[in-house]
Amino acid sequence: MSLTTQYLGLTLKNPLVASAAPPNAHLDHLRHLEDAGAAAVVLPSLFEEQIEAETALEAQIYDLHANNSPEATSYFPEPIAGPYGVGPDAYLDLVRRARAALSIPVIASLNGATDAGWTNYAQLLQQAGAQAIELNVALVPIDITLDGREVEERILHILASVRRVVNVPVAVKLGPFVSSLGHFAMRLVEAGADGLVLFNRLVQPDIDIVRLAFDTHMPLSRPEEMRLPLLWISLLAGRLKASLAASTGVDRADDVVKALLAGADVVMTSSAVLRYGPNCLSIWLDDLRAWMTARDFKDIAELRGLMSGQKLPNKELLGRPSYMKMLGDAVMPS
Amino acid sequence: MSTRTTMDGNTAAAYVAYRVNEVCAIFPITPSSTMAELADQWMAEGKQNIWGNIPVVQEMQSEGGAAGAVHGALQSGALTTTFTASQGLMLMLPNMYKIAGELTATVFHVAARSLATSALSIFGDHSDIMAVRTTGFALLSSASVQEAHDSALIAQMATLEARVPFVHFFDGFRTSHELNTLDLLSDAEIRSMIDDDLVRAHRARALNPEHPFIRGTAHNPDTYFQAREAVNPYYAAVPGIVERAMQRFGAMTGRHYSLFEYEGDPEAEYVLILMGSGAETARQTVTTLRAAGEKVGVLQVRLFRPFSVEHFLAALPDTVRRIAVLEQTKEVGATGEPLYQDVVTGLADAVARGHRTTLPLVIGGRYGISSKDFTPAMVKAAIGALKANAPRKDFTVGIDDDLSHTSLPIDPTFSIEDPSSTRAVFYGLGSDGTVGANKNSVKIIAEDAGLYAQGYFVYDSHKSGAQTISHLRFGRTAIKAPYLIATAGFVACHQFVFLQRQDLLHVASPGATFLLNAPYPAEEVWDHLPRPVQQAIIDKKLRFFVIDASAVARQVGLGMRTNTILQTCFFALSGVLPRDEAIAHIKEAIRKTYGRQGQIVIDKNFAAVDAALAHLHEVAVPGNASSAIAMPPLVPSNAPDFIKSVTARMFAGQGDAIPVSQMPADGTFPSGSSAYEKRNISDIVPEWRDDLCIQCGQCSFVCPHSVIRARYYHEDRLAAAPEGFKSAVINARGYPETRFSLQFYVEDCTGCGLCVEACPVTSPREPGVKAINMVDKLPILEREKASIDFFETLPVNDRARVDFANVRGVQFLQPLFEFPGACAGCGETPYLKLLSQLFGDRMQVANATGCSSIYGGNLPVTPWTKDQEGRGPAWSNSLFEDNAEFGLGFRLAADKHLELALKLLAELSDKVGPELAQAIAAAPQIEESDIRAQRIRVAELKTKLLALPGEAAAEDLLSVVDHLVRRSIWLVGGDGWAYDIGYGGLDHVLASGRNVNVLVLDTEVYSNTGGQASKATPLGAVAKFAAAGKRTARKDLALQAIAYGNVYVAQIAMGANAQQALEAFREAEAYEGPSLILAYSHCIAHGIDMRFGMKQQDMATASGYWPLFRFNPTMRTVGENPFRLDSPRPHVKLRDYAYKEVRYRSLAQTRPAEAEAVLAAAQRVVDEKYRQYEDLAARDGSRFNPGEEQSGAPA
């Protein structure tokens, strides 16, 4: 039986990809993921503002006390430049070391803020050895004067800019809140996206009613959150010339099967890895094989997209009738 | 091929020294630290010497240690150097005799600096050099940045050939820190000057078991003398060797030097002799005077030791009739300073032997002591002194000596400045980037635009809100003017508030451009100027430009950083370069400077450049000064006379004019002067919400500057309160008529925000509002000043009635350490303030040199103060290395005098009353109420003793009677002292069993000299001298002290557990033996946002990196385990603590793989260390030494 799948033009040994999460910044964790069966890893997002804010804060800390006293013109040695100079070096080095340490593909994730930031960092990531770049474009458009089209154009512009300067495949990780996601997905693919990751979870802060403060702690995703990506992957599978990755809410092997049935090329998870540890991946793979064996599937291609909108005999199932059926089935509270 | 570039003297010297050595043994000391830092940095970067090797750079525990390591490396054949100054050179003395005695080739590079006498000074003169002139080292002097570069090589060439070691020295600050244009030697040039045969010969003389010999023997009277004389031929050869080296060097570079360089009229009658940077000034001045027809000359001494009379005489014109030898040192009690003596001796001998026909009159003059500016006017004055009918024998120049009348009058209008040069003076704050921007401008103008440039920077001694004055000269010819600018065509004031304190425009030449950064638009700014400023602008016909740079900075998102904006204005107005060219250069410099910070920062700075020009406006200057604003008095009218007549002049920047008679001769200054310097350095200050406050005392506890004071008082007092004075009902039960007030001394606040972070209260209705909130100062300033005045009329709370045992109670104790000039948010000073609150009225402090001695004792004002009864900490600083011993001396004297007092008391028992005598002798003095009771008894005793006139025993007892009140001896210093340079002494003092209390303000680096690694520096942290991250764990000083068994030891972190810190202080003080407290002190050298300093302390403890514990030997007397672990098991990973600090993070950014490995190792160290402490805490009390019977101090 073959679990091989194609994602962004890369051949993966199975459809399980460890999505971007903070522990992925550590080599030992990445090795653990590989050992547990992950077919690729996405490194945590390199945030342009974060890097620049950090370097700016550090520069401020350096500068604030520099040339302040006759006894000390500074309080730190000059930073010793690494292979990429001094800046996003640690991240780039992580890419390089992850490539050296792992035999599975390493995908870098980038979240830029300026045009120059997107393109510069994308080039650096490619130079550092990233086999693909995932553009993390999901931001809350807090500027309420922007209309939806402007927000979309901005993302398309970023994608096109990055596409121009790198050769490696580029995926776009989207949030679900777009007026016409299907149309936008189509435009992204036209603009050069090799794949779409559905979806990114937006930061949704809670409010602490004692301290009267926002709590930005991000809870792990819950299984029921998988329904939205499942819907959209079903709708888009087979209709775009791009890979599709299901992300958010994947919690069990069954969810992997569901995503594949809907048409995902790969299934991404980080919450489950955080919740259960990397070994959950190997269990899922076993379960996936067992499920396929029981149904005599020989490879992933056979089952992928069986439940996609394209392949279902009754396409309307995913449209209004489906909605009505779900409403009808809902158990009303007594 | 030489390259023209710009650097300071330290860099210029180190550049060569690093390339011609294999080993550098280093230790930081101002002003030489930069040389050692660069060597370490270059090693970390893998830079090679001229033989293609990377020199090994080793930090030592002291300069004494560095000298020992140098000696050893030399004896083992390595080309070895070190860099030092002042006290550091003193610590090298013993080894210098050895190194010279063994005829060992080496060069020590010294940024010459004053020695500590009645006061320490970090500034430059030749006191240190003169103190080593007997060691046998050759002494080679450099007078400029170029010379410091060139002579570093000449000294190395000469030492290898001569086998006589060299001190190559240049003036601390004036040369070491001056930026100037120089021609840089290429590696090939340096290589060509070093003879490898001599290097091999040096190695061949090394100790080697393959062909062993013995060196370092001990002699007897029969041979030692002869052995000393055996070196004579080597010394006789030195002048010739140096001369030849200079000639070879000159032939290669075109820069010609000689041992004694004469410049002036070949038939001069009046000649000045001097060495160092002053010689440059003298030479330039003499050139001007000669042009006016004067027969004058100057002889610059380069090779001071061995002093070659032959070369000296050859350089001196035969026509000279009178000579003034000018020196930057003072040799008290001698017939003259050292160079004077050599000159006189050499001339007298020459005349006696017929080598010269006339003996000129030689007089000696002192100048430039401790970087006192030495100007052409002073050179002229010295020549004037020679021309007097009866020249005085010696003189001083540059001060007003109204005591011994040694000083020469000078003509302040005399100037030799090149009219074609551009001279600019900038007044800024350390934190506003003015100096950095000016250094950048010097680089732009010299390196990009090809002009010659000089930059020199003057700082005040405060670590927060320090004023900086930048002196910049630019021109088309080399700038040889090592003195401050007296008249400038461009003057910039980057902080409006300076105009109210100082006369800044005295430096503006007529018609000069004046740039002011002001928070007012161009059409309004005139009316906000003090009248004297307006008058100066009118009188000098200044062109007056204004910009609200702070507003522009905020607008473009640069926060407080106005440097780029004001730099742009300078280029736009000064005309030093064409405007467009200048802007292009600035932008290129921005790209270089901020490149690593990314496009966002670059874009902001570009926007700042563009916005600067748009917001720069010329102010139309009216014909008359109309302002009603006068310069406010610098100190209040009720200040003591000394403050008004002396200290206030220092505030005004007029300290140079204070005459000798007004200075204390023995270094004694009044306590409590910081209260008179209202610096107003922060625009934002805390404001109290009396309605929200729970009166817990956390805010005042952590305040590093003692600006938060609490008092309770009867509500009737409020009748006299000014409007806006805040007050709350005290929240202790049973005192309904008692009120509580927190008063913020807003003019002394640095705006650090630690208090806000410490405040545990948040408003239940207003998001983000606490019981203390930072607000703009200006709107509340007058209200708060009135409130402070009223607050000070409230009675100080009675110490005997305050509960010291908890943080809440401590807020009512008056701090006797207030308003230090420490960094905003300093982590050390809260501990000192607490110390002063608890024991200040009976405390004697020995303070090791370092940050705490600088903010604790650097003029103009000092923070140690007195209570309302006139009592307070008696503070002194001896040295860096001897503080434990110094403090032990306090104890020995106190013990002796207590013993004497008790003996005399017993003798006088009948006369003063046996009951009183007995009560005093037997008084318990632990609780504050005990102390108060004893003070009353001692006061009664004094009264009785004064009634016994003529009774010798009574008078004797009066002289020591104060010791009858329990004296608290505290030895305070940083980790550099306790872990490194003073460790041997500290160890000895702890082992003595004497009742001293040691407080180590542990910042884990040498903070004062700029963050060099100490043995307290943690594994994985980057520091200077550990540029690639420290690879060994910090020393566990606590465990070492615990090993003694009878030392009270506490490890504390106020931000983690204030109550534990308080208890540790009290237990340590109460313990009758030695005590050691290690206090975690967050520091700017950690690279944190200082506002969160206390939170970071908490993280240090939470991660287990800094566990809190106390080891109290007295617990043994009750059979208990003396070791108590006060902090919980680590519940935060080391990473989560460490990576909040730049010192750790920067390694992770630049060498991530190494950083990860080091962090893992550091985590293991933390885990194991914690287990070790847990083991100790879990032990049965009997498993500690000494036994129960021996615990506590010796009887």
mmCIF file of N, CA and C in Angstrom, chain A residues 25-27 48-49 52 54-56 58-59 61-80 82 86-87 89-90 93 97 113-114 116 120 210-212, chain B residues 30 41 44 122 173 430-431 435-436 439 459 463 466 561 596-600 764-765 767 1007-1010 1022-1024 1027 1084-1088 1135 1142 1145 1148-1153 1156:
data_model
loop_
_atom_site.group_PDB
_atom_site.id
_atom_site.type_symbol
_atom_site.label_atom_id
_atom_site.label_comp_id
_atom_site.label_asym_id
_atom_site.label_seq_id
_atom_site.Cartn_x
_atom_site.Cartn_y
_atom_site.Cartn_z
ATOM 1 N N ALA A 25 10.275 25.146 16.101
ATOM 2 C CA ALA A 25 11.521 25.913 16.044
ATOM 3 C C ALA A 25 12.666 25.114 16.647
ATOM 4 N N HIS A 26 12.365 23.949 17.204
ATOM 5 C CA HIS A 26 13.421 23.182 17.880
ATOM 6 C C HIS A 26 13.714 21.900 17.119
ATOM 7 N N LEU A 27 14.985 21.702 16.855
ATOM 8 C CA LEU A 27 15.401 20.572 16.029
ATOM 9 C C LEU A 27 14.973 19.233 16.613
ATOM 10 N N GLU A 48 7.707 39.310 9.841
ATOM 11 C CA GLU A 48 8.591 40.441 9.557
ATOM 12 C C GLU A 48 8.552 41.465 10.681
ATOM 13 N N GLU A 49 7.345 41.826 11.107
ATOM 14 C CA GLU A 49 7.275 42.861 12.152
ATOM 15 C C GLU A 49 7.919 42.366 13.440
ATOM 16 N N GLU A 52 11.563 42.518 12.997
ATOM 17 C CA GLU A 52 12.009 43.903 12.956
ATOM 18 C C GLU A 52 11.709 44.605 14.269
ATOM 19 N N GLU A 54 11.674 43.114 17.132
ATOM 20 C CA GLU A 54 12.666 42.609 18.076
ATOM 21 C C GLU A 54 14.009 43.276 17.856
ATOM 22 N N THR A 55 14.416 43.338 16.599
ATOM 23 C CA THR A 55 15.710 43.974 16.352
ATOM 24 C C THR A 55 15.626 45.455 16.692
ATOM 25 N N ALA A 56 14.469 46.046 16.425
ATOM 26 C CA ALA A 56 14.335 47.464 16.750
ATOM 27 C C ALA A 56 14.361 47.662 18.259
ATOM 28 N N GLU A 58 15.755 45.677 20.410
ATOM 29 C CA GLU A 58 17.129 45.445 20.841
ATOM 30 C C GLU A 58 18.010 46.630 20.506
ATOM 31 N N ALA A 59 17.802 47.164 19.307
ATOM 32 C CA ALA A 59 18.606 48.328 18.925
ATOM 33 C C ALA A 59 18.326 49.466 19.883
ATOM 34 N N ILE A 61 17.391 49.140 22.972
ATOM 35 C CA ILE A 61 18.051 48.813 24.234
ATOM 36 C C ILE A 61 19.551 49.102 24.123
ATOM 37 N N TYR A 62 20.116 48.745 22.977
ATOM 38 C CA TYR A 62 21.531 49.052 22.750
ATOM 39 C C TYR A 62 21.744 50.571 22.766
ATOM 40 N N ASP A 63 20.899 51.244 21.962
ATOM 41 C CA ASP A 63 21.117 52.668 21.729
ATOM 42 C C ASP A 63 20.856 53.511 22.959
ATOM 43 N N LEU A 64 19.855 53.112 23.727
ATOM 44 C CA LEU A 64 19.413 53.952 24.830
ATOM 45 C C LEU A 64 20.564 54.239 25.789
ATOM 46 N N HIS A 65 21.418 53.268 25.958
ATOM 47 C CA HIS A 65 22.488 53.441 26.926
ATOM 48 C C HIS A 65 23.846 53.626 26.257
ATOM 49 N N ALA A 66 23.859 53.585 24.929
ATOM 50 C CA ALA A 66 25.135 53.783 24.238
ATOM 51 C C ALA A 66 25.540 55.249 24.350
ATOM 52 N N ASN A 67 26.816 55.481 24.435
ATOM 53 C CA ASN A 67 27.344 56.851 24.485
ATOM 54 C C ASN A 67 26.697 57.678 25.593
ATOM 55 N N ASN A 68 26.419 57.009 26.701
ATOM 56 C CA ASN A 68 25.705 57.660 27.791
ATOM 57 C C ASN A 68 26.640 57.987 28.933
ATOM 58 N N SER A 69 27.802 57.381 28.918
ATOM 59 C CA SER A 69 28.693 57.513 30.066
ATOM 60 C C SER A 69 30.122 57.577 29.561
ATOM 61 N N PRO A 70 30.965 58.332 30.244
ATOM 62 C CA PRO A 70 32.357 58.377 29.793
ATOM 63 C C PRO A 70 33.040 57.019 29.927
ATOM 64 N N GLU A 71 32.506 56.161 30.782
ATOM 65 C CA GLU A 71 33.174 54.888 31.037
ATOM 66 C C GLU A 71 32.751 53.793 30.061
ATOM 67 N N ALA A 72 31.618 53.983 29.433
ATOM 68 C CA ALA A 72 31.117 52.900 28.589
ATOM 69 C C ALA A 72 30.382 53.489 27.396
ATOM 70 N N THR A 73 30.895 53.233 26.214
ATOM 71 C CA THR A 73 30.165 53.710 25.048
ATOM 72 C C THR A 73 29.080 52.716 24.642
ATOM 73 N N SER A 74 29.155 51.509 25.200
ATOM 74 C CA SER A 74 28.097 50.530 24.934
ATOM 75 C C SER A 74 28.124 49.513 26.063
ATOM 76 N N TYR A 75 27.140 48.616 26.074
ATOM 77 C CA TYR A 75 27.088 47.593 27.120
ATOM 78 C C TYR A 75 27.074 46.172 26.567
ATOM 79 N N PHE A 76 27.248 46.067 25.264
ATOM 80 C CA PHE A 76 27.270 44.731 24.653
ATOM 81 C C PHE A 76 28.372 44.675 23.614
ATOM 82 N N PRO A 77 28.927 43.503 23.411
ATOM 83 C CA PRO A 77 29.866 43.389 22.309
ATOM 84 C C PRO A 77 29.116 43.576 20.996
ATOM 85 N N GLU A 78 29.828 43.985 19.989
ATOM 86 C CA GLU A 78 29.215 44.070 18.663
ATOM 87 C C GLU A 78 28.707 42.683 18.293
ATOM 88 N N PRO A 79 27.505 42.588 17.762
ATOM 89 C CA PRO A 79 27.024 41.254 17.367
ATOM 90 C C PRO A 79 27.951 40.657 16.314
ATOM 91 N N ILE A 80 28.249 39.400 16.500
ATOM 92 C CA ILE A 80 29.106 38.728 15.526
ATOM 93 C C ILE A 80 28.203 38.197 14.426
ATOM 94 N N GLY A 82 26.439 36.260 11.539
ATOM 95 C CA GLY A 82 26.338 34.866 11.131
ATOM 96 C C GLY A 82 26.346 34.780 9.615
ATOM 97 N N VAL A 86 23.359 39.817 10.378
ATOM 98 C CA VAL A 86 22.689 39.836 11.668
ATOM 99 C C VAL A 86 21.256 40.271 11.426
ATOM 100 N N GLY A 87 20.294 39.509 11.814
ATOM 101 C CA GLY A 87 18.898 39.888 11.575
ATOM 102 C C GLY A 87 18.030 38.663 11.750
ATOM 103 N N ASP A 89 18.547 35.941 11.303
ATOM 104 C CA ASP A 89 19.517 34.893 11.189
ATOM 105 C C ASP A 89 19.102 33.587 11.847
ATOM 106 N N ALA A 90 18.530 33.712 13.032
ATOM 107 C CA ALA A 90 18.202 32.510 13.788
ATOM 108 C C ALA A 90 17.191 31.684 12.996
ATOM 109 N N ASP A 93 18.798 30.153 10.022
ATOM 110 C CA ASP A 93 19.658 29.066 10.454
ATOM 111 C C ASP A 93 18.844 27.828 10.814
ATOM 112 N N ARG A 97 19.448 24.243 9.347
ATOM 113 C CA ARG A 97 19.721 23.087 10.211
ATOM 114 C C ARG A 97 18.620 22.045 10.086
ATOM 115 N N ALA A 113 5.304 42.167 6.311
ATOM 116 C CA ALA A 113 4.542 43.380 6.622
ATOM 117 C C ALA A 113 4.714 44.407 5.517
ATOM 118 N N THR A 114 5.902 44.465 4.952
ATOM 119 C CA THR A 114 6.147 45.411 3.860
ATOM 120 C C THR A 114 6.442 44.607 2.596
ATOM 121 N N ALA A 116 8.946 44.978 0.678
ATOM 122 C CA ALA A 116 10.354 44.598 0.707
ATOM 123 C C ALA A 116 10.572 43.442 1.666
ATOM 124 N N ASN A 120 12.238 40.138 0.359
ATOM 125 C CA ASN A 120 13.591 39.901 0.891
ATOM 126 C C ASN A 120 13.649 38.611 1.691
ATOM 127 N N VAL A 210 -11.528 40.100 35.258
ATOM 128 C CA VAL A 210 -10.970 40.562 36.539
ATOM 129 C C VAL A 210 -9.975 41.682 36.288
ATOM 130 N N ARG A 211 -9.051 41.415 35.390
ATOM 131 C CA ARG A 211 -8.018 42.413 35.125
ATOM 132 C C ARG A 211 -8.460 43.463 34.107
ATOM 133 N N LEU A 212 -9.597 43.287 33.509
ATOM 134 C CA LEU A 212 -10.054 44.143 32.418
ATOM 135 C C LEU A 212 -8.972 44.247 31.348
ATOM 136 N N THR B 30 38.561 51.920 32.733
ATOM 137 C CA THR B 30 38.426 53.167 31.988
ATOM 138 C C THR B 30 39.746 53.934 32.083
ATOM 139 N N GLN B 41 36.814 41.083 20.789
ATOM 140 C CA GLN B 41 35.874 41.055 19.665
ATOM 141 C C GLN B 41 36.552 40.485 18.422
ATOM 142 N N ALA B 44 36.986 36.849 18.635
ATOM 143 C CA ALA B 44 35.723 36.140 18.409
ATOM 144 C C ALA B 44 35.369 36.120 16.926
ATOM 145 N N ILE B 122 38.325 59.229 36.628
ATOM 146 C CA ILE B 122 38.529 58.336 35.482
ATOM 147 C C ILE B 122 39.272 59.057 34.365
ATOM 148 N N PHE B 173 41.172 59.562 27.410
ATOM 149 C CA PHE B 173 40.090 60.381 26.869
ATOM 150 C C PHE B 173 40.567 61.307 25.753
ATOM 151 N N GLY B 430 22.478 61.784 26.849
ATOM 152 C CA GLY B 430 23.038 60.484 26.495
ATOM 153 C C GLY B 430 22.031 59.621 25.759
ATOM 154 N N SER B 431 20.780 59.719 26.206
ATOM 155 C CA SER B 431 19.774 58.816 25.657
ATOM 156 C C SER B 431 19.142 59.315 24.365
ATOM 157 N N VAL B 435 25.369 61.882 20.609
ATOM 158 C CA VAL B 435 26.764 61.487 20.430
ATOM 159 C C VAL B 435 26.889 60.479 19.292
ATOM 160 N N GLY B 436 25.993 59.523 19.267
ATOM 161 C CA GLY B 436 26.042 58.516 18.213
ATOM 162 C C GLY B 436 25.909 59.162 16.837
ATOM 163 N N LYS B 439 29.130 60.980 15.995
ATOM 164 C CA LYS B 439 30.185 60.049 15.580
ATOM 165 C C LYS B 439 29.960 59.652 14.122
ATOM 166 N N TYR B 459 30.927 63.951 28.731
ATOM 167 C CA TYR B 459 29.709 63.415 29.371
ATOM 168 C C TYR B 459 29.675 63.893 30.822
ATOM 169 N N LYS B 463 24.282 58.452 35.316
ATOM 170 C CA LYS B 463 24.040 57.323 34.426
ATOM 171 C C LYS B 463 22.655 57.410 33.792
ATOM 172 N N ALA B 466 22.090 61.834 31.468
ATOM 173 C CA ALA B 466 23.388 62.492 31.421
ATOM 174 C C ALA B 466 23.452 63.466 30.256
ATOM 175 N N ARG B 561 13.748 59.068 19.605
ATOM 176 C CA ARG B 561 15.048 59.194 18.942
ATOM 177 C C ARG B 561 15.049 60.331 17.931
ATOM 178 N N ARG B 596 20.492 46.103 9.611
ATOM 179 C CA ARG B 596 20.162 44.839 10.255
ATOM 180 C C ARG B 596 18.821 44.897 10.983
ATOM 181 N N GLN B 597 18.325 46.114 11.163
ATOM 182 C CA GLN B 597 17.034 46.219 11.845
ATOM 183 C C GLN B 597 15.874 46.153 10.861
ATOM 184 N N GLY B 598 16.210 46.099 9.581
ATOM 185 C CA GLY B 598 15.168 45.850 8.604
ATOM 186 C C GLY B 598 14.621 47.111 7.961
ATOM 187 N N GLN B 599 13.801 46.858 6.956
ATOM 188 C CA GLN B 599 13.313 47.926 6.106
ATOM 189 C C GLN B 599 12.424 48.903 6.863
ATOM 190 N N ILE B 600 11.681 48.392 7.832
ATOM 191 C CA ILE B 600 10.738 49.269 8.537
ATOM 192 C C ILE B 600 11.500 50.404 9.200
ATOM 193 N N PRO B 764 -11.111 48.341 39.290
ATOM 194 C CA PRO B 764 -12.183 47.411 38.904
ATOM 195 C C PRO B 764 -13.065 47.951 37.780
ATOM 196 N N ARG B 765 -12.919 49.227 37.459
ATOM 197 C CA ARG B 765 -13.829 49.821 36.477
ATOM 198 C C ARG B 765 -13.119 50.419 35.267
ATOM 199 N N PRO B 767 -10.185 49.936 32.559
ATOM 200 C CA PRO B 767 -9.176 49.012 32.024
ATOM 201 C C PRO B 767 -7.794 49.653 31.992
ATOM 202 N N SER B 1007 29.343 46.260 35.218
ATOM 203 C CA SER B 1007 28.392 47.200 34.614
ATOM 204 C C SER B 1007 29.027 48.553 34.357
ATOM 205 N N ASN B 1008 29.811 49.011 35.301
ATOM 206 C CA ASN B 1008 30.288 50.390 35.217
ATOM 207 C C ASN B 1008 31.183 50.625 34.019
ATOM 208 N N THR B 1009 31.983 49.651 33.686
ATOM 209 C CA THR B 1009 32.902 49.847 32.566
ATOM 210 C C THR B 1009 32.303 49.377 31.248
ATOM 211 N N GLY B 1010 31.036 48.964 31.262
ATOM 212 C CA GLY B 1010 30.387 48.693 29.980
ATOM 213 C C GLY B 1010 30.038 47.246 29.714
ATOM 214 N N VAL B 1022 26.037 36.573 26.517
ATOM 215 C CA VAL B 1022 27.055 37.333 25.796
ATOM 216 C C VAL B 1022 27.410 38.547 26.638
ATOM 217 N N ALA B 1023 28.676 38.800 26.744
ATOM 218 C CA ALA B 1023 29.131 40.013 27.418
ATOM 219 C C ALA B 1023 30.411 40.421 26.723
ATOM 220 N N LYS B 1024 30.833 41.628 26.976
ATOM 221 C CA LYS B 1024 32.144 41.982 26.460
ATOM 222 C C LYS B 1024 33.157 41.060 27.138
ATOM 223 N N ALA B 1027 32.381 37.681 23.933
ATOM 224 C CA ALA B 1027 31.571 38.109 22.784
ATOM 225 C C ALA B 1027 30.879 36.923 22.126
ATOM 226 N N ILE B 1084 21.032 47.396 32.867
ATOM 227 C CA ILE B 1084 20.950 47.722 31.436
ATOM 228 C C ILE B 1084 21.847 46.794 30.628
ATOM 229 N N ALA B 1085 22.888 46.265 31.255
ATOM 230 C CA ALA B 1085 23.808 45.381 30.530
ATOM 231 C C ALA B 1085 23.189 44.004 30.280
ATOM 232 N N HIS B 1086 21.973 43.769 30.803
ATOM 233 C CA HIS B 1086 21.294 42.509 30.493
ATOM 234 C C HIS B 1086 20.497 42.625 29.189
ATOM 235 N N GLY B 1087 20.276 43.876 28.785
ATOM 236 C CA GLY B 1087 19.492 44.053 27.571
ATOM 237 C C GLY B 1087 18.025 43.762 27.798
ATOM 238 N N ILE B 1088 17.447 44.475 28.741
ATOM 239 C CA ILE B 1088 16.012 44.299 29.002
ATOM 240 C C ILE B 1088 15.359 45.667 28.981
ATOM 241 N N ARG B 1135 14.939 28.876 29.380
ATOM 242 C CA ARG B 1135 14.777 29.582 28.109
ATOM 243 C C ARG B 1135 13.802 30.753 28.229
ATOM 244 N N VAL B 1142 18.618 40.472 26.038
ATOM 245 C CA VAL B 1142 19.474 40.556 24.849
ATOM 246 C C VAL B 1142 20.769 39.777 25.051
ATOM 247 N N ARG B 1145 19.858 36.380 24.136
ATOM 248 C CA ARG B 1145 19.226 36.252 22.829
ATOM 249 C C ARG B 1145 20.204 36.510 21.694
ATOM 250 N N ALA B 1148 21.711 33.543 20.430
ATOM 251 C CA ALA B 1148 20.749 32.719 19.691
ATOM 252 C C ALA B 1148 20.526 33.273 18.292
ATOM 253 N N GLN B 1149 20.665 34.572 18.155
ATOM 254 C CA GLN B 1149 20.446 35.164 16.836
ATOM 255 C C GLN B 1149 21.637 34.967 15.920
ATOM 256 N N THR B 1150 22.815 35.031 16.518
ATOM 257 C CA THR B 1150 23.987 34.995 15.654
ATOM 258 C C THR B 1150 24.569 33.597 15.526
ATOM 259 N N ARG B 1151 24.465 32.796 16.571
ATOM 260 C CA ARG B 1151 24.995 31.428 16.509
ATOM 261 C C ARG B 1151 23.968 30.479 17.113
ATOM 262 N N PRO B 1152 22.860 30.292 16.397
ATOM 263 C CA PRO B 1152 21.729 29.566 16.987
ATOM 264 C C PRO B 1152 22.070 28.155 17.451
ATOM 265 N N ALA B 1153 22.862 27.463 16.660
ATOM 266 C CA ALA B 1153 23.140 26.070 17.033
ATOM 267 C C ALA B 1153 23.930 26.036 18.335
ATOM 268 N N GLU B 1156 21.744 26.985 21.263
ATOM 269 C CA GLU B 1156 20.851 25.924 21.702
ATOM 270 C C GLU B 1156 21.596 24.932 22.595
#
